[in-house]
Short mmCIF file of C-alpha atoms and ligand atoms in Angstrom, two decimals:
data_model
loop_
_atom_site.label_atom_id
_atom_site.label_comp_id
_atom_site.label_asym_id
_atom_site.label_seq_id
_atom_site.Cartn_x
_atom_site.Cartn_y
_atom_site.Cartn_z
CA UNK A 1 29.24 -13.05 36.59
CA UNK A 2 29.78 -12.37 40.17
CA UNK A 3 26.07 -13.30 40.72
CA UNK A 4 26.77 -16.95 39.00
CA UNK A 5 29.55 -17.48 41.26
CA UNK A 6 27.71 -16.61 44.82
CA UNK A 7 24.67 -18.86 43.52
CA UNK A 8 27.71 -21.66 42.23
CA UNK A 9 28.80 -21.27 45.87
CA UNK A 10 26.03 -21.29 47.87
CA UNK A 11 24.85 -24.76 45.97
CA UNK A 12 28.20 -26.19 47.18
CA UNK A 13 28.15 -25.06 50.61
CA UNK A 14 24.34 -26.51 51.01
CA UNK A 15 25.63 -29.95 49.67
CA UNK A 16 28.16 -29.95 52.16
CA UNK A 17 26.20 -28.54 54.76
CA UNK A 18 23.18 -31.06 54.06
CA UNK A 19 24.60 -34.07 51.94
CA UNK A 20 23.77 -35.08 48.75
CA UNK A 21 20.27 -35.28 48.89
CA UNK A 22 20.08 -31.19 48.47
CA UNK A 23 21.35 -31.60 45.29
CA UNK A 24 18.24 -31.66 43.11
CA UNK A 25 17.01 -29.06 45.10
CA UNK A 26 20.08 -27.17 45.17
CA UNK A 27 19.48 -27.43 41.33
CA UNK A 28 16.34 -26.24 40.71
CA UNK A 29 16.62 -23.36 43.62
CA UNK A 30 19.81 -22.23 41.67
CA UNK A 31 18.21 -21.69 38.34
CA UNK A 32 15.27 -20.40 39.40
CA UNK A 33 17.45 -17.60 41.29
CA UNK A 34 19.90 -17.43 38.28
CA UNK A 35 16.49 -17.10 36.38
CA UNK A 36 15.46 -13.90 38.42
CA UNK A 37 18.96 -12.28 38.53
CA UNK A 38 19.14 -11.94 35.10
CA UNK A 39 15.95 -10.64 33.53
CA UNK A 40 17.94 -8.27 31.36
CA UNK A 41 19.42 -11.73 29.44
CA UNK A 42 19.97 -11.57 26.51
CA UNK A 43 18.47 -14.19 24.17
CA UNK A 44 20.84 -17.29 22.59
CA UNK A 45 22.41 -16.45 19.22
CA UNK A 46 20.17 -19.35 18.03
CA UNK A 47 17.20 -17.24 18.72
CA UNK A 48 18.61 -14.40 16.96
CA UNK A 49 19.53 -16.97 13.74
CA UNK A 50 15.44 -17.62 13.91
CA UNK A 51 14.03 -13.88 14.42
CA UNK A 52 16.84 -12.14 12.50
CA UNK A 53 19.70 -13.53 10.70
CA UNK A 54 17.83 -16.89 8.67
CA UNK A 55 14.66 -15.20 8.64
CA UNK A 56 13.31 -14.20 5.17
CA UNK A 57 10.00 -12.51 3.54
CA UNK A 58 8.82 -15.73 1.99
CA UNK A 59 7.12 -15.96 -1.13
CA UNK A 60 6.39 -19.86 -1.89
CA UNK A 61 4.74 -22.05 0.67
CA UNK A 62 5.41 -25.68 2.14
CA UNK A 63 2.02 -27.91 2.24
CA UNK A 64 2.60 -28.54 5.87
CA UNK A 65 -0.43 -27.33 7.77
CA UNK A 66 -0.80 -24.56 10.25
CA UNK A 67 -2.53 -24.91 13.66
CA UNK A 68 -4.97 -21.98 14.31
CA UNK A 69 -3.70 -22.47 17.87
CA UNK A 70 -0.40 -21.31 16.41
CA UNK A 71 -1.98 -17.98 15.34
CA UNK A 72 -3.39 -17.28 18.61
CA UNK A 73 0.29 -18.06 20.06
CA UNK A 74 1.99 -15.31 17.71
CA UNK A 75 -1.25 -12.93 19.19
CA UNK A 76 -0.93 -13.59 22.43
CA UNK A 77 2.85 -12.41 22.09
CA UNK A 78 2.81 -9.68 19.80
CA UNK A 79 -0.02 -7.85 22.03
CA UNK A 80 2.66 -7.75 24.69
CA UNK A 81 4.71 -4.73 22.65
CA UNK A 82 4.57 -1.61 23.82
CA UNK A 83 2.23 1.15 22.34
CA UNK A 84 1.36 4.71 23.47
CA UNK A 85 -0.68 4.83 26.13
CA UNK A 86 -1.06 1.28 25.84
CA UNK A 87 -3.33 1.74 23.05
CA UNK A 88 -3.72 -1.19 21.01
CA UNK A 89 -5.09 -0.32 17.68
CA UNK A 90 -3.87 -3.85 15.85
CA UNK A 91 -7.03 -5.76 14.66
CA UNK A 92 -6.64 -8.87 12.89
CA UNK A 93 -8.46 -10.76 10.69
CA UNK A 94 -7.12 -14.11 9.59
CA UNK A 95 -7.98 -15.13 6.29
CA UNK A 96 -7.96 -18.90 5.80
CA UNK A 97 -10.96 -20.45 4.18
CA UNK A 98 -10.90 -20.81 0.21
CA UNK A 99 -14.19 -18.46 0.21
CA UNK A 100 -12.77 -15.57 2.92
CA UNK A 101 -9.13 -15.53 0.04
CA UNK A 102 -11.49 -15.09 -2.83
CA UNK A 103 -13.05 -12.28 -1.27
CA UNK A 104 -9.48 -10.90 -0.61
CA UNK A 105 -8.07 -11.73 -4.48
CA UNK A 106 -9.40 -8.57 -6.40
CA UNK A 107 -7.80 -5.98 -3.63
CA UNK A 108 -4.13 -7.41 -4.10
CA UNK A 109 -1.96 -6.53 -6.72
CA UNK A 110 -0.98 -8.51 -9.76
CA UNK A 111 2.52 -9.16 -8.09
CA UNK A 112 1.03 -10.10 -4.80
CA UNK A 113 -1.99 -13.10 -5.81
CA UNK A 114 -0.48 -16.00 -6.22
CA UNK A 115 1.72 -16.08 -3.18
CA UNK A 116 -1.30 -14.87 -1.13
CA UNK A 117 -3.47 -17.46 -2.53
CA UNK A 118 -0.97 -20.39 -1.80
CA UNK A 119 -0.48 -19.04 1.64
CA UNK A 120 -2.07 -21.09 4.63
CA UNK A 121 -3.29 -18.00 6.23
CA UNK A 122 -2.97 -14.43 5.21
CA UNK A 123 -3.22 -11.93 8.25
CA UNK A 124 -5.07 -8.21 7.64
CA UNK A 125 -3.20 -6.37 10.13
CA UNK A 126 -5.89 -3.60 10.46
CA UNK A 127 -6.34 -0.75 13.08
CA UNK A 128 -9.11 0.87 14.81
CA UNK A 129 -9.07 4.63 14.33
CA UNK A 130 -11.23 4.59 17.57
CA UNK A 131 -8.98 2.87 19.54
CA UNK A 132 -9.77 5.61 22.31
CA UNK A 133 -12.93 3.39 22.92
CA UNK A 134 -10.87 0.75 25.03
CA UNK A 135 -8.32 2.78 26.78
CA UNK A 136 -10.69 2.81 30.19
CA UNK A 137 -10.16 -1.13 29.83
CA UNK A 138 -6.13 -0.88 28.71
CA UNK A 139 -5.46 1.93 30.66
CA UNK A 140 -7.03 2.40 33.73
CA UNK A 141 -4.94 4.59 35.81
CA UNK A 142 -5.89 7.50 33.98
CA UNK A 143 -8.62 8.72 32.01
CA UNK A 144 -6.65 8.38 28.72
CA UNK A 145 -9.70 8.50 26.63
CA UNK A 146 -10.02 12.24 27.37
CA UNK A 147 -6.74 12.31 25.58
CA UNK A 148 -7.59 11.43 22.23
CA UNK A 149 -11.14 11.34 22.06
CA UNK A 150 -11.67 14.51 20.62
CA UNK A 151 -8.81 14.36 18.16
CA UNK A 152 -9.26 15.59 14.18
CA UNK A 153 -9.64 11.86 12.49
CA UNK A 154 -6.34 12.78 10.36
CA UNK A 155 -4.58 12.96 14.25
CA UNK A 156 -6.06 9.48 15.51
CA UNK A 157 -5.23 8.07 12.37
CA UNK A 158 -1.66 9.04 12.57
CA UNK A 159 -1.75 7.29 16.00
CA UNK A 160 -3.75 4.28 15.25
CA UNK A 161 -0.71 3.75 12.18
CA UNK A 162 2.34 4.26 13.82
CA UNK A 163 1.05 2.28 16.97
CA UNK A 164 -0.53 -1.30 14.30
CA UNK A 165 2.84 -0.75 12.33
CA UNK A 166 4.90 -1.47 15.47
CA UNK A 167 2.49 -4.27 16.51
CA UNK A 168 2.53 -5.35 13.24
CA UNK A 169 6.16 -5.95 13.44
CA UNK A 170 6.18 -7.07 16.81
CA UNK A 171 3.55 -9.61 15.07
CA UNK A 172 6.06 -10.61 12.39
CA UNK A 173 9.07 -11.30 15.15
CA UNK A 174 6.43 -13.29 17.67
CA UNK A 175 5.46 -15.39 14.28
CA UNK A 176 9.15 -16.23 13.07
CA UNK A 177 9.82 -16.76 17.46
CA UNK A 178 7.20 -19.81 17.30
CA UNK A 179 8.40 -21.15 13.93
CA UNK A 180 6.78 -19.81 11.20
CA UNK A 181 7.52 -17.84 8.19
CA UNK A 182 6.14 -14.22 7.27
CA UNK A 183 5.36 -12.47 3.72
CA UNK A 184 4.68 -8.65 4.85
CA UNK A 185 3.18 -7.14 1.77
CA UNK A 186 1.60 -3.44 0.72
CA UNK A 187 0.53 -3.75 -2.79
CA UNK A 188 -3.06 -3.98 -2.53
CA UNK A 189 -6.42 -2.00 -2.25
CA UNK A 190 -6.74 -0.70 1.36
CA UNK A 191 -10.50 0.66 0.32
CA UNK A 192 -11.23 -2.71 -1.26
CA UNK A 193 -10.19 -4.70 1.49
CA UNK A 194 -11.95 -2.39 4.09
CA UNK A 195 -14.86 -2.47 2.12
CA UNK A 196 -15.02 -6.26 1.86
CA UNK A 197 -13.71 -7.15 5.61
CA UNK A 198 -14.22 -4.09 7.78
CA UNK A 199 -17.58 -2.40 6.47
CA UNK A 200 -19.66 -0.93 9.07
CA UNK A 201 -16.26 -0.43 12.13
CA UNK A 202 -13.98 1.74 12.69
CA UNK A 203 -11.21 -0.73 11.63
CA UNK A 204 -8.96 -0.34 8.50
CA UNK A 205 -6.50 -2.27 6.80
CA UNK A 206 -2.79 -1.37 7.71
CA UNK A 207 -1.08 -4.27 5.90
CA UNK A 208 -1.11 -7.75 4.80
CA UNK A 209 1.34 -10.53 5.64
CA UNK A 210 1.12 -13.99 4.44
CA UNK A 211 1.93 -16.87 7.15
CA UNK A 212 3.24 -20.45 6.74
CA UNK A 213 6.35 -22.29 6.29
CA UNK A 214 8.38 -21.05 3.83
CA UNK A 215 9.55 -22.86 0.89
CA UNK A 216 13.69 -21.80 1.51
CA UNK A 217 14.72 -23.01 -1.99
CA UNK A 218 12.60 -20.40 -3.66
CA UNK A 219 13.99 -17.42 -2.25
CA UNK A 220 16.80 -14.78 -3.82
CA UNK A 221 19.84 -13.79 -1.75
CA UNK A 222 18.82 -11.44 0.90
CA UNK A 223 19.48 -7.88 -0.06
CA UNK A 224 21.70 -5.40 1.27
CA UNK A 225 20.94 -3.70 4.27
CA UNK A 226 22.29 -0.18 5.74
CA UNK A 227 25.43 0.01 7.63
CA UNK A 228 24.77 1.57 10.93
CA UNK A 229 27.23 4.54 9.59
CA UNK A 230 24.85 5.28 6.83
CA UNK A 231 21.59 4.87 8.76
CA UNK A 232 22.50 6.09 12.38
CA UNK A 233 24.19 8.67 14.07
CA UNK A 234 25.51 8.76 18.15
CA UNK A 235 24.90 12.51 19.19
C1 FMN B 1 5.20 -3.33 4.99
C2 FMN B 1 5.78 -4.21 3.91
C3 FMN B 1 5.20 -4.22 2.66
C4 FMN B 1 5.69 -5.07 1.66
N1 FMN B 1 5.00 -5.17 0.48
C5 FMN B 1 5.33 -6.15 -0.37
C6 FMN B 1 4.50 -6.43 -1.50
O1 FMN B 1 3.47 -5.80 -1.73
N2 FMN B 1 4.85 -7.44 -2.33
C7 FMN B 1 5.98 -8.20 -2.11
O2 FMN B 1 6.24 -9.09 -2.88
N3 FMN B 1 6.79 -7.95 -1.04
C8 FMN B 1 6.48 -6.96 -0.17
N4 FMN B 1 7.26 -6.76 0.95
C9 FMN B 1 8.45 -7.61 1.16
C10 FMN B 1 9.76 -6.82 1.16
O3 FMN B 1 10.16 -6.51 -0.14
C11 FMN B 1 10.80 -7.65 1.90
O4 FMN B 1 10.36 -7.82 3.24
C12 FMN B 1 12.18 -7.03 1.91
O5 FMN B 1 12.70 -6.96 0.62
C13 FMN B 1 13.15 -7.79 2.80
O6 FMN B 1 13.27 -9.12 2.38
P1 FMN B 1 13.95 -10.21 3.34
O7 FMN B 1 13.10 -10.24 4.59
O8 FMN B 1 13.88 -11.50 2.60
O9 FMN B 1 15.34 -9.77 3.64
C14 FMN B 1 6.82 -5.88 1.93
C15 FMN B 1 7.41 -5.85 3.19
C16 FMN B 1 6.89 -5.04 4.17
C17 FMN B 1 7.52 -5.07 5.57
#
């Protein structure tokens, strides 16, 4: 606050100082300082609406189209999340094409065809149990490798989960932040699906989620969530 004012105040002494004319400048200079003030900003309560509050798993899908472009914008965001050691397990394969969702249709469960089918694209959100194999690339100030190269399979796999779960949410935020609409789902064959679109890597399926725009007037009221009483505690 006492930052807005000094930048407020400096503006009006440089008009006055230099006339009118600064004023543009005076503009620009002061956001772009405001801008680097406040990195710790929060975001607008508009931008919570869209991540948080008005945004649902969807289940029925709008024929408008979706831009692969799109998909690599939701990517190129949700890599940006933190992981240990900077790891990066999420893989991603976008199903789209009629042919690639066939291939996908006997691994999903009853419950989970028809929406996945109608989706635009549906997203395997996979991870590579050998994610050790990059970490001289993502992160080079130490030999990180050494770390978890060794590892029983059981111990990288615990790694490579927890690390393409959080992506995998930091995926669904970055897709709802550029406008579209998520359906996260479990209920299928993880061996199927890594037999039909990871054979041969060391890749496997974490989870599915469905992308588009969602069709609003299918959708139940949201469900109850946790109070923070009943799901946290301050020690
Ligand atoms: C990891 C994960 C797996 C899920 N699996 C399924 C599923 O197999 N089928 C389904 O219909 N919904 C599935 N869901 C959707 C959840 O039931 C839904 O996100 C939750 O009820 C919250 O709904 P809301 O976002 O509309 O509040 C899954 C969600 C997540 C995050």
């Amino acid at each position: 606050m006492a930052t807005a004012v000094y930048v407020d105040l400096c503006r009006f002494f440089a008009i006055a100082a230099f006339g009118r004319g600064t004023i543009s400048f005076t503009r620009i200079s002061g956001r772009l300082l405001r801008k680097a003030l406040y990195m710790n900003e929060t975001v607008s309560s508009d931008c919570l609406d869209v991540i948080f509050r008005n945004a649902r798993t969807h289940t029925a899908w709008l024929d408008k189209p979706l831009e692969d472009s799109l998909l690599r914008q939701v990517y190129d965001l949700a890599r940006l999340g933190p992981t240990s050691a900077n790891m990066c397990p999420m893989r991603i394969v976008f199903v789209r094409s009629r042919e690639a969702k066939e291939r996908l249709k006997p691994a999903l469960a009853p419950g989970n065809v028809d929406k996945t089918m109608k989706a635009p694209a549906t997203a395997i959100i996979g991870m590579d149990v050998h994610f050790f194999e990059k970490l001289p690339m993502l992160f080079p100030h130490a030999d990180a490798k050494s770390w978890f190269k060794d590892m029983p399979e059981d111990q990288l796999l615990t790694h490579a989960l927890r690390n393409s779960s959080l992506q995998g949410a930091y995926f669904i935020i970055a897709a709802r932040a550029v406008g579209l609409d998520c359906g996260p789902m479990s209920g299928f064959d993880n061996a199927k699906v890594d037999e039909t679109f990871f054979k041969g890597t060391t890749v496997k399926s974490n989870f599915l989620c469905n992308l588009g725009y969602g069709d609003a007037s299918k959708l139940y009221p949201r469900s109850p969530r946790l109070e923070f009483d009943e799901a946290c505690k301050v020690v």
